[in-house]
C-alpha atoms as a PDB file:
ATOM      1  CA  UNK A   1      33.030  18.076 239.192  1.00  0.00           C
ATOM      2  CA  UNK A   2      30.801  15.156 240.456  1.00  0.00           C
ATOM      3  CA  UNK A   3      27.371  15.039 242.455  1.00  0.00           C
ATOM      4  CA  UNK A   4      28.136  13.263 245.706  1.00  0.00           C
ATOM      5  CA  UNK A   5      25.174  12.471 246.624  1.00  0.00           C
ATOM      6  CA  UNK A   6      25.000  10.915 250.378  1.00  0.00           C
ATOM      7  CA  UNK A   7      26.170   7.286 249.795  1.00  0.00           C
ATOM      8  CA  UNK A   8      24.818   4.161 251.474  1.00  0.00           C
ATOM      9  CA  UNK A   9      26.190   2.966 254.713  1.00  0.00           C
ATOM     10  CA  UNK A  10      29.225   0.466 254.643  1.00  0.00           C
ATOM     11  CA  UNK A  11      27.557  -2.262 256.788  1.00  0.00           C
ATOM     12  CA  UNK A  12      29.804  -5.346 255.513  1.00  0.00           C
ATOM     13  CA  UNK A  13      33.790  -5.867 255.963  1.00  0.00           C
ATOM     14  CA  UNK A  14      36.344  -8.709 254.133  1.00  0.00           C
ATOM     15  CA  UNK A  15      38.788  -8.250 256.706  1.00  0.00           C
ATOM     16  CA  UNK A  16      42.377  -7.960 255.989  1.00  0.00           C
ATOM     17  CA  UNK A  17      44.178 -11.357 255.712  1.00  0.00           C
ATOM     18  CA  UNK A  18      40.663 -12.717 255.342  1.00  0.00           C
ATOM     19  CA  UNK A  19      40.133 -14.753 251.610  1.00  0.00           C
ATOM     20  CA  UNK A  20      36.589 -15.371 249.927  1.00  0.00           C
ATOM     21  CA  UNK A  21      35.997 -17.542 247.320  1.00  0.00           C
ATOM     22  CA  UNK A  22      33.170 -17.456 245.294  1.00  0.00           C
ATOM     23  CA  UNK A  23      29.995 -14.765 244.707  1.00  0.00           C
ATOM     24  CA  UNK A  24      30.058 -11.992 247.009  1.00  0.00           C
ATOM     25  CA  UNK A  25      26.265 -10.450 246.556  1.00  0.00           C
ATOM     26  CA  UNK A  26      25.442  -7.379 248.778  1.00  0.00           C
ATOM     27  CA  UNK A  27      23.392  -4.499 249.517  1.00  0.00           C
ATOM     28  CA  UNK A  28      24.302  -0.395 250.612  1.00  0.00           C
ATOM     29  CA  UNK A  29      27.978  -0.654 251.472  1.00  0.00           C
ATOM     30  CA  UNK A  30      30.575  -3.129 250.913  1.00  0.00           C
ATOM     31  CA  UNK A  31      34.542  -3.092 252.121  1.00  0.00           C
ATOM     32  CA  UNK A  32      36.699  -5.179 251.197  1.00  0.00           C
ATOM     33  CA  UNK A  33      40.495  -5.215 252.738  1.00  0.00           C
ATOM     34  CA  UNK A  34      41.114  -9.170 251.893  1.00  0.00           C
ATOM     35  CA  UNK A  35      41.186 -11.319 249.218  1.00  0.00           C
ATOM     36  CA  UNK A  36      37.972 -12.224 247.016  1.00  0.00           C
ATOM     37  CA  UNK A  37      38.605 -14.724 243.915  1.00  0.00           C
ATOM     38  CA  UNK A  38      34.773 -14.879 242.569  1.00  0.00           C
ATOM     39  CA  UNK A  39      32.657 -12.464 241.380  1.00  0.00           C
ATOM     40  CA  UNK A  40      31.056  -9.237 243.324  1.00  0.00           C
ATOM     41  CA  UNK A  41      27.882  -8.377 242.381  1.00  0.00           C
ATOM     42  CA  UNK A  42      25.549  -5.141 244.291  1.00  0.00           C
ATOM     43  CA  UNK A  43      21.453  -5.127 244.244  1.00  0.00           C
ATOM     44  CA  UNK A  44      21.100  -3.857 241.185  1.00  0.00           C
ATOM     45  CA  UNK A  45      18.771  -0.848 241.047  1.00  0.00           C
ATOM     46  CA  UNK A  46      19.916   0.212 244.196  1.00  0.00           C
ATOM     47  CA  UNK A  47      22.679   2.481 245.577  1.00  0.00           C
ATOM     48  CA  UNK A  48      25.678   0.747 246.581  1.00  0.00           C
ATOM     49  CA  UNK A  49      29.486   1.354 247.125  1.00  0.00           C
ATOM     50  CA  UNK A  50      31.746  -0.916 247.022  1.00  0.00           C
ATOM     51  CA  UNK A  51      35.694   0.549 248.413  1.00  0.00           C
ATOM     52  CA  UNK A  52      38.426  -2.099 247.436  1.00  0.00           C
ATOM     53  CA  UNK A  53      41.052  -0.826 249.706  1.00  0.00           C
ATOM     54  CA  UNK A  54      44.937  -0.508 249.133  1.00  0.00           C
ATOM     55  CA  UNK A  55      45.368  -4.107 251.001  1.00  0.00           C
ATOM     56  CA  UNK A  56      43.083  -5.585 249.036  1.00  0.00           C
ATOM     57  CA  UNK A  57      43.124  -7.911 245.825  1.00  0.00           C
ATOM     58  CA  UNK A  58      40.025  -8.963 243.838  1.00  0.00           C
ATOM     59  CA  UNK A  59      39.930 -11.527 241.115  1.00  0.00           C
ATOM     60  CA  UNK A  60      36.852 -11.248 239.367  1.00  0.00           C
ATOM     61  CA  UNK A  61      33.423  -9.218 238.095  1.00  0.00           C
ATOM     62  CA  UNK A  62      32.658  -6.101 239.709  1.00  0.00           C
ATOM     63  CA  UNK A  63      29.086  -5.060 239.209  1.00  0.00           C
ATOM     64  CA  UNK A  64      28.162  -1.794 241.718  1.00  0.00           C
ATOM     65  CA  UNK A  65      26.639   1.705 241.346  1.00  0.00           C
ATOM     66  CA  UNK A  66      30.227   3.513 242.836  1.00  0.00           C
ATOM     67  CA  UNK A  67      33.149   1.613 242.866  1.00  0.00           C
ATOM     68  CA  UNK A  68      36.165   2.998 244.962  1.00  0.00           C
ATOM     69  CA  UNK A  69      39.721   1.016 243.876  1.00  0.00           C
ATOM     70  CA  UNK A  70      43.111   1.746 246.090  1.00  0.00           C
ATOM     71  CA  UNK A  71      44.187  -1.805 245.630  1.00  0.00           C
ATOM     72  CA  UNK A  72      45.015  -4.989 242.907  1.00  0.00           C
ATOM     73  CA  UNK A  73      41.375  -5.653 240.756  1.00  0.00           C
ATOM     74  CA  UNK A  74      41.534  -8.409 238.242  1.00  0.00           C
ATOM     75  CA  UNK A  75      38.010  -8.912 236.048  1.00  0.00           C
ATOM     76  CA  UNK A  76      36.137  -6.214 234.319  1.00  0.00           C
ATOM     77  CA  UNK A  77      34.659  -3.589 236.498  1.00  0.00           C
ATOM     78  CA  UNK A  78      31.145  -1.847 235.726  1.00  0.00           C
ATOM     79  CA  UNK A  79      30.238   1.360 237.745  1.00  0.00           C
ATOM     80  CA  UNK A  80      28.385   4.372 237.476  1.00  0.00           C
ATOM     81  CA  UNK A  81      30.548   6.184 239.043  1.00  0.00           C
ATOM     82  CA  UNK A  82      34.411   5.183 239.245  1.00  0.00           C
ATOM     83  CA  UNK A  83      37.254   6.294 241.591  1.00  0.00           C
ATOM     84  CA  UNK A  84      40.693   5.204 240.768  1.00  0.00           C
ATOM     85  CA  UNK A  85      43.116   6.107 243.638  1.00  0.00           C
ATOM     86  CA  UNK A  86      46.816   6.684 243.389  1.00  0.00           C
ATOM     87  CA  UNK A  87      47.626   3.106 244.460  1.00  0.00           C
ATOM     88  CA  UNK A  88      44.859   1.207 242.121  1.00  0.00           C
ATOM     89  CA  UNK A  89      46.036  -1.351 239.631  1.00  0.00           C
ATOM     90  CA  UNK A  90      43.082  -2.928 237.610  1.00  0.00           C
ATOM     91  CA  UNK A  91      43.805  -5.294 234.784  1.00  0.00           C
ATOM     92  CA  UNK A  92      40.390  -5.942 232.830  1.00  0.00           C
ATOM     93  CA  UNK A  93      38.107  -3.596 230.702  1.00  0.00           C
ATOM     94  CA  UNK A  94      36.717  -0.442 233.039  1.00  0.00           C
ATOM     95  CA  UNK A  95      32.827   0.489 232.106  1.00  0.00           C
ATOM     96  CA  UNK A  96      32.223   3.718 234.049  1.00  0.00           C
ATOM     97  CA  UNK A  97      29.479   6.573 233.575  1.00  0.00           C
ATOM     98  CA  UNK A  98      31.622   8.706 235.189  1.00  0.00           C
ATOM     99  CA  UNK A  99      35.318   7.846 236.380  1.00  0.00           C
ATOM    100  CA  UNK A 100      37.626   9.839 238.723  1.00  0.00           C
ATOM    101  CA  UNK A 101      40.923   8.616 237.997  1.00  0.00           C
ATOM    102  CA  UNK A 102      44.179  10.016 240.642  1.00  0.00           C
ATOM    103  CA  UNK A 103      47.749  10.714 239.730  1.00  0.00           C
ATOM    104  CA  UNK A 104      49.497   6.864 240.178  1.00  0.00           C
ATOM    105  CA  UNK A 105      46.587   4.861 239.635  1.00  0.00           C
ATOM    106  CA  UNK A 106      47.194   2.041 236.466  1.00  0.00           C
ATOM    107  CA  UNK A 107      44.515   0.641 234.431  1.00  0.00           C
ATOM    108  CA  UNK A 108      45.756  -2.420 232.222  1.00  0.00           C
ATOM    109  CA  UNK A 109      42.768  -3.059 230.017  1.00  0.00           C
ATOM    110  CA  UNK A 110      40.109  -1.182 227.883  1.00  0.00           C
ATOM    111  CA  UNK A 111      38.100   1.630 229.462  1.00  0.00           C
ATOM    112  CA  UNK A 112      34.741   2.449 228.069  1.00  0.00           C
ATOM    113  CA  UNK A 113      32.161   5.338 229.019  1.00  0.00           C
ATOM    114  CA  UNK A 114      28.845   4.708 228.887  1.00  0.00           C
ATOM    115  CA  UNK A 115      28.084   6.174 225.915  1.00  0.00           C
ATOM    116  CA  UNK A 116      30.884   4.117 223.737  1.00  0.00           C
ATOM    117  CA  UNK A 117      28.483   0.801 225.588  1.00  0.00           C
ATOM    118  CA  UNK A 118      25.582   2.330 223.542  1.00  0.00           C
ATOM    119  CA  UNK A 119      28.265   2.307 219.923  1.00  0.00           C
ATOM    120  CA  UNK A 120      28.978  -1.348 220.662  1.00  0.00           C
ATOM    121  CA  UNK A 121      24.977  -2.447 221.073  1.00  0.00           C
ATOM    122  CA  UNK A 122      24.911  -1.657 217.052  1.00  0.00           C
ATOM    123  CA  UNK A 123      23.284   1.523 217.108  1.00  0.00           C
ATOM    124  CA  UNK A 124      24.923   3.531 214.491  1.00  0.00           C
ATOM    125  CA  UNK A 125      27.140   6.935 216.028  1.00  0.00           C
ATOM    126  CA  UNK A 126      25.498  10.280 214.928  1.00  0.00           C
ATOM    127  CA  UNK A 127      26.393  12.151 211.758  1.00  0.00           C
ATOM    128  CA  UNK A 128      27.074  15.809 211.587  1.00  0.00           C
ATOM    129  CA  UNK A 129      24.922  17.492 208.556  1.00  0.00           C
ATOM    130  CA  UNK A 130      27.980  18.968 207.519  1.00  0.00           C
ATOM    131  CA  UNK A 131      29.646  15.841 206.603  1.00  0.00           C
ATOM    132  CA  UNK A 132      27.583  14.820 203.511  1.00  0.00           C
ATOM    133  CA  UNK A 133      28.477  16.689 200.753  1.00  0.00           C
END
């Protein structure tokens, strides 16, 4: 259904039982099995991934071009490309350009495409010609 492209290289790790606090900023690949209570923020313009595994809990913003959730994710998430697995419980507004979403997964919060961002800027929706009389 989805392009996969070859994604960048996971070259970082928040270990499990490991806790961050504060801004996490990173480049290519990101894991994170631990705890993270600050924002998470990818180069933008740049491929990235960033997995949040099923041990893992995040309590912030989530800015990267594919975002892969298995675990707990509390902030608003913004991705290009979204993957919700079976065991992914987000609670915060999703803004996706394309979201993959499995069987189990929860999402507690609003979730908005990418073109429902462009409604929201103020630029009018499109009429159909048909609906003027």
């Amino acid at each position: 259904m989805f392009s996969r492209k070859k994604q960048p290289p996971i070259k970082s790790l928040i270990a499990q039982g490991s806790r961050i606090e504060g801004e996490v900023h990173f480049s290519e690949g990101l894991r994170i099995d631990g705890e993270v209570v600050g924002d998470i923020c990818a180069q933008p313009e740049q491929p990235s991934i960033l997995v949040i595994s099923e041990t893992a809990r995040v309590e912030g913003t989530v800015h990267a071009h594919h975002v892969v959730i298995g675990g707990q994710m509390i902030g608003p998430v913004h991705a290009q490309f979204l993957e919700l697995q079976p065991r992914a419980r987000v609670t915060g507004s999703v803004h996706y350009a394309a979201l993959e979403m499995h069987q189990g997964a929860v999402v507690a919060g609003q979730l908005v495409p990418a073109e429902a961002a462009v409604l929201v800027e103020g630029k009018p929706p499109l009429e159909l010609a048909s609906s003027h009389p």
